[in-house]
Amino acid sequence: MRMRDEKNSIIRPSAGLSTRAVHAGGATPEVGKPVTTPIFQTSTFYNERGGGGEVLYTRYGNNPNHLALEARIAALEGADACVATASGMAAIAVALLSAVASGDTILAARALYGGTRTLLDRELARLGVTTTYADFFDESWRAALHTGVRLVLVETPTNPLVRVLDLAPIADAARAAGALLVVDSTFATPINFRPLEHGADLVVHSATKYLGGHSDVTAGVVAGTT
């Protein structure tokens, strides 16, 4: 999965979460320029003929608004990079499809958002990806985690029961088995919990919910290491 690095940050690495939430991803301040990122309501951008720079095109997900959002989420999560998507389910799909292929096995928590289970059971199964479910609130999941598992998928806090997993042992076991750990942290947001600090490889959010917070946006994000 291609993820873009944080650029043009005007904050110090030691800045707190409140500072990151306001300033991360913002362009360097200039006299006469806006202090907040304006809304770019355009699909295409002027590109120099024969130039070596990245082609800006909103469909490519590199509209300046995308880039500012991605840099800010990366800063909040402590991630190397982030990619924004059109919805939370799109974020889950991007994270999974970037890491698994036909013949691979996913070990998933039984406590998952219903739409995620539908994606696993219907769409990924159709593509030849097998999903095994386990209870990560007891030790039974360890027996299901073997070297044939390509990816471990969990959610914390869970939707809708808001149960909280201890991620560190899961991350250690996944790494030992050669599997990636993907965590849906929608309910926590990076203000309350940052899975990458506990060993996760990728963290996913439905930004439609608490990251948006005002019922006026549908979006998703995936953040992790490059």
CSV table of C-alpha atoms in Angstrom, one decimal:
chain,number,residue,atom,x,y,z
A,1,MET,CA,0.0,0.0,0.0
A,2,ARG,CA,1.4,3.4,-1.0
A,3,MET,CA,1.3,5.9,1.8
A,4,ARG,CA,2.4,9.5,1.8
A,5,ASP,CA,4.9,10.9,4.2
A,6,GLU,CA,4.2,13.8,6.5
A,7,LYS,CA,5.5,17.0,4.8
A,8,ASN,CA,5.8,20.7,5.5
A,9,SER,CA,5.2,20.2,9.2
A,10,ILE,CA,5.5,23.3,11.3
A,11,ILE,CA,5.5,21.6,14.7
A,12,ARG,CA,8.3,20.2,16.8
A,13,PRO,CA,8.6,16.4,17.2
A,14,SER,CA,8.0,16.9,21.0
A,15,ALA,CA,4.7,18.7,20.5
A,16,GLY,CA,1.7,17.5,22.4
A,17,LEU,CA,-1.5,16.0,20.9
A,18,SER,CA,-3.5,19.2,21.1
A,19,THR,CA,-0.8,21.0,19.1
A,20,ARG,CA,-0.6,18.2,16.6
A,21,ALA,CA,-4.3,18.2,16.1
A,22,VAL,CA,-4.3,21.9,15.3
A,23,HIS,CA,-1.1,22.4,13.4
A,24,ALA,CA,0.3,19.1,12.0
A,25,GLY,CA,0.1,18.9,8.2
A,26,GLY,CA,-0.3,22.7,7.9
A,27,ALA,CA,1.9,24.6,5.5
A,28,THR,CA,4.7,26.9,6.8
A,29,PRO,CA,3.0,30.2,7.8
A,30,GLU,CA,3.4,33.0,5.3
A,31,VAL,CA,2.3,36.6,5.5
A,32,GLY,CA,-1.0,37.1,3.7
A,33,LYS,CA,-1.7,33.4,3.5
A,34,PRO,CA,-4.6,31.6,5.4
A,35,VAL,CA,-3.8,30.2,8.8
A,36,THR,CA,-6.0,27.2,8.2
A,37,THR,CA,-6.0,24.9,5.2
A,38,PRO,CA,-8.6,26.1,2.7
A,39,ILE,CA,-11.0,23.8,0.9
A,40,PHE,CA,-9.7,22.9,-2.5
A,41,GLN,CA,-12.9,22.3,-4.6
A,42,THR,CA,-11.1,21.1,-7.7
A,43,SER,CA,-10.5,17.8,-9.4
A,44,THR,CA,-7.4,18.6,-11.5
A,45,PHE,CA,-4.3,20.8,-10.9
A,46,TYR,CA,-1.9,22.5,-13.3
A,47,ASN,CA,1.2,20.3,-13.8
A,48,GLU,CA,4.4,21.3,-15.6
A,49,ARG,CA,4.8,19.6,-18.9
A,50,GLY,CA,7.7,17.2,-18.7
A,51,GLY,CA,8.2,18.0,-15.0
A,52,GLY,CA,9.3,15.3,-12.6
A,53,GLY,CA,6.9,16.2,-9.8
A,54,GLU,CA,3.9,14.2,-8.6
A,55,VAL,CA,0.8,14.7,-10.8
A,56,LEU,CA,-1.9,16.2,-8.6
A,57,TYR,CA,-5.4,14.9,-9.3
A,58,THR,CA,-8.1,14.5,-6.7
A,59,ARG,CA,-8.9,11.0,-7.8
A,60,TYR,CA,-5.3,10.0,-7.0
A,61,GLY,CA,-6.0,11.1,-3.4
A,62,ASN,CA,-3.3,13.9,-3.4
A,63,ASN,CA,-5.6,16.9,-3.3
A,64,PRO,CA,-4.0,19.4,-0.8
A,65,ASN,CA,-6.8,18.6,1.6
A,66,HIS,CA,-6.0,14.9,1.5
A,67,LEU,CA,-2.4,15.6,2.1
A,68,ALA,CA,-3.1,17.9,5.1
A,69,LEU,CA,-5.5,15.4,6.6
A,70,GLU,CA,-3.0,12.5,6.1
A,71,ALA,CA,-0.2,14.4,7.7
A,72,ARG,CA,-2.3,15.4,10.7
A,73,ILE,CA,-3.5,11.8,11.4
A,74,ALA,CA,0.0,10.5,11.0
A,75,ALA,CA,1.3,13.0,13.5
A,76,LEU,CA,-1.5,12.1,16.0
A,77,GLU,CA,-0.9,8.4,15.6
A,78,GLY,CA,2.9,8.6,15.7
A,79,ALA,CA,2.9,7.0,12.2
A,80,ASP,CA,5.4,7.4,9.4
A,81,ALA,CA,2.5,8.0,6.9
A,82,CYS,CA,-1.2,7.8,6.4
A,83,VAL,CA,-3.6,7.5,3.5
A,84,ALA,CA,-7.2,8.8,3.5
A,85,THR,CA,-10.1,7.0,1.9
A,86,ALA,CA,-13.7,7.7,1.1
A,87,SER,CA,-15.1,5.7,4.1
A,88,GLY,CA,-14.2,3.6,7.1
A,89,MET,CA,-15.0,0.4,5.1
A,90,ALA,CA,-12.8,1.6,2.3
A,91,ALA,CA,-10.0,2.0,4.8
A,92,ILE,CA,-10.4,-1.5,6.1
A,93,ALA,CA,-10.5,-2.9,2.5
A,94,VAL,CA,-7.4,-0.9,1.5
A,95,ALA,CA,-5.5,-2.2,4.6
A,96,LEU,CA,-6.4,-5.8,4.0
A,97,LEU,CA,-6.1,-6.0,0.2
A,98,SER,CA,-2.7,-4.3,0.4
A,99,ALA,CA,-1.4,-7.2,2.6
A,100,VAL,CA,-3.2,-10.4,1.5
A,101,ALA,CA,-3.7,-12.3,-1.7
A,102,SER,CA,-5.5,-15.4,-2.8
A,103,GLY,CA,-4.5,-18.4,-0.6
A,104,ASP,CA,-3.7,-16.3,2.4
A,105,THR,CA,-5.3,-16.6,5.8
A,106,ILE,CA,-6.5,-13.8,8.1
A,107,LEU,CA,-6.9,-14.4,11.8
A,108,ALA,CA,-9.7,-12.1,12.9
A,109,ALA,CA,-11.3,-11.3,16.2
A,110,ARG,CA,-14.9,-12.4,16.7
A,111,ALA,CA,-15.7,-9.0,18.1
A,112,LEU,CA,-15.7,-7.0,14.8
A,113,TYR,CA,-17.9,-4.4,13.2
A,114,GLY,CA,-20.6,-6.1,11.1
A,115,GLY,CA,-19.5,-4.5,7.9
A,116,THR,CA,-16.0,-5.8,8.4
A,117,ARG,CA,-17.2,-9.3,8.9
A,118,THR,CA,-19.2,-9.0,5.7
A,119,LEU,CA,-16.1,-7.9,3.8
A,120,LEU,CA,-14.2,-10.9,5.2
A,121,ASP,CA,-16.8,-13.5,4.8
A,122,ARG,CA,-18.2,-12.5,1.4
A,123,GLU,CA,-15.8,-10.4,-0.6
A,124,LEU,CA,-12.4,-11.6,0.5
A,125,ALA,CA,-13.6,-15.2,0.6
A,126,ARG,CA,-14.7,-14.8,-3.0
A,127,LEU,CA,-11.1,-13.7,-3.8
A,128,GLY,CA,-9.7,-16.9,-2.2
A,129,VAL,CA,-8.7,-15.4,1.2
A,130,THR,CA,-9.6,-17.5,4.2
A,131,THR,CA,-10.7,-16.0,7.5
A,132,THR,CA,-10.4,-17.8,10.9
A,133,TYR,CA,-12.1,-16.2,13.9
A,134,ALA,CA,-10.9,-16.4,17.4
A,135,ASP,CA,-11.7,-14.9,20.8
A,136,PHE,CA,-8.9,-12.5,21.7
A,137,PHE,CA,-10.3,-12.0,25.2
A,138,ASP,CA,-8.9,-15.3,26.4
A,139,GLU,CA,-5.9,-17.3,25.4
A,140,SER,CA,-7.6,-19.5,22.8
A,141,TRP,CA,-6.5,-17.2,19.9
A,142,ARG,CA,-2.9,-18.4,20.4
A,143,ALA,CA,-3.7,-21.9,19.0
A,144,ALA,CA,-5.2,-20.3,15.9
A,145,LEU,CA,-2.1,-18.1,15.2
A,146,HIS,CA,0.4,-20.1,13.2
A,147,THR,CA,2.9,-19.4,10.5
A,148,GLY,CA,0.3,-19.8,7.8
A,149,VAL,CA,-1.5,-16.6,9.0
A,150,ARG,CA,-0.6,-13.6,6.9
A,151,LEU,CA,-2.6,-11.0,8.9
A,152,VAL,CA,-4.2,-10.5,12.3
A,153,LEU,CA,-7.2,-8.2,12.5
A,154,VAL,CA,-8.6,-6.9,15.8
A,155,GLU,CA,-10.7,-4.0,17.0
A,156,THR,CA,-10.2,-2.1,20.2
A,157,PRO,CA,-12.3,-0.8,21.8
A,158,THR,CA,-14.8,-3.1,20.2
A,159,ASN,CA,-18.0,-2.1,18.4
A,160,PRO,CA,-20.5,-2.0,20.1
A,161,LEU,CA,-19.6,-3.4,23.5
A,162,VAL,CA,-16.5,-1.2,23.9
A,163,ARG,CA,-14.3,-4.0,25.3
A,164,VAL,CA,-10.6,-3.2,25.4
A,165,LEU,CA,-7.8,-5.6,24.2
A,166,ASP,CA,-4.3,-5.9,25.6
A,167,LEU,CA,-2.5,-5.4,22.2
A,168,ALA,CA,1.1,-5.9,23.2
A,169,PRO,CA,1.0,-9.8,23.6
A,170,ILE,CA,-1.0,-10.0,20.3
A,171,ALA,CA,1.5,-7.9,18.5
A,172,ASP,CA,4.4,-9.9,19.9
A,173,ALA,CA,2.8,-13.2,18.8
A,174,ALA,CA,1.8,-11.9,15.4
A,175,ARG,CA,5.4,-10.7,14.8
A,176,ALA,CA,6.8,-14.1,15.9
A,177,ALA,CA,4.4,-15.8,13.4
A,178,GLY,CA,5.4,-13.5,10.6
A,179,ALA,CA,2.0,-11.9,10.4
A,180,LEU,CA,1.0,-8.2,10.2
A,181,LEU,CA,-1.3,-6.8,13.0
A,182,VAL,CA,-4.0,-4.4,11.8
A,183,VAL,CA,-6.1,-2.6,14.5
A,184,ASP,CA,-9.4,-0.8,14.0
A,185,SER,CA,-9.2,1.9,16.6
A,186,THR,CA,-12.2,3.9,15.5
A,187,PHE,CA,-13.8,4.1,19.0
A,188,ALA,CA,-10.7,5.4,20.7
A,189,THR,CA,-9.2,7.9,18.2
A,190,PRO,CA,-5.5,8.7,18.6
A,191,ILE,CA,-6.3,11.0,21.4
A,192,ASN,CA,-7.2,8.1,23.7
A,193,PHE,CA,-5.1,5.2,22.2
A,194,ARG,CA,-2.4,4.7,19.6
A,195,PRO,CA,-2.1,1.1,18.5
A,196,LEU,CA,1.3,1.6,16.8
A,197,GLU,CA,2.8,2.4,20.2
A,198,HIS,CA,1.7,-1.1,21.3
A,199,GLY,CA,3.2,-3.0,18.3
A,200,ALA,CA,0.5,-2.8,15.6
A,201,ASP,CA,1.6,-2.4,12.0
A,202,LEU,CA,-1.4,-0.5,10.7
A,203,VAL,CA,-4.2,1.4,12.4
A,204,VAL,CA,-7.5,2.0,10.8
A,205,HIS,CA,-10.3,4.5,11.6
A,206,SER,CA,-13.7,5.2,10.3
A,207,ALA,CA,-13.3,9.0,10.3
A,208,THR,CA,-17.1,9.2,9.8
A,209,LYS,CA,-17.4,8.6,13.6
A,210,TYR,CA,-15.3,10.1,16.3
A,211,LEU,CA,-12.6,11.7,14.2
A,212,GLY,CA,-15.3,13.6,12.3
A,213,GLY,CA,-17.5,13.9,15.3
A,214,HIS,CA,-20.3,16.1,13.8
A,215,SER,CA,-22.2,13.7,11.5
A,216,ASP,CA,-21.2,15.8,8.4
A,217,VAL,CA,-18.5,13.7,6.8
A,218,THR,CA,-17.9,10.2,5.5
A,219,ALA,CA,-14.2,9.2,5.4
A,220,GLY,CA,-11.6,6.7,6.6
A,221,VAL,CA,-7.9,6.6,7.2
A,222,VAL,CA,-5.1,4.0,7.4
A,223,ALA,CA,-1.8,4.9,9.2
A,224,GLY,CA,1.3,2.9,9.8
A,225,THR,CA,5.0,2.4,9.0
A,226,THR,CA,6.4,2.8,5.5
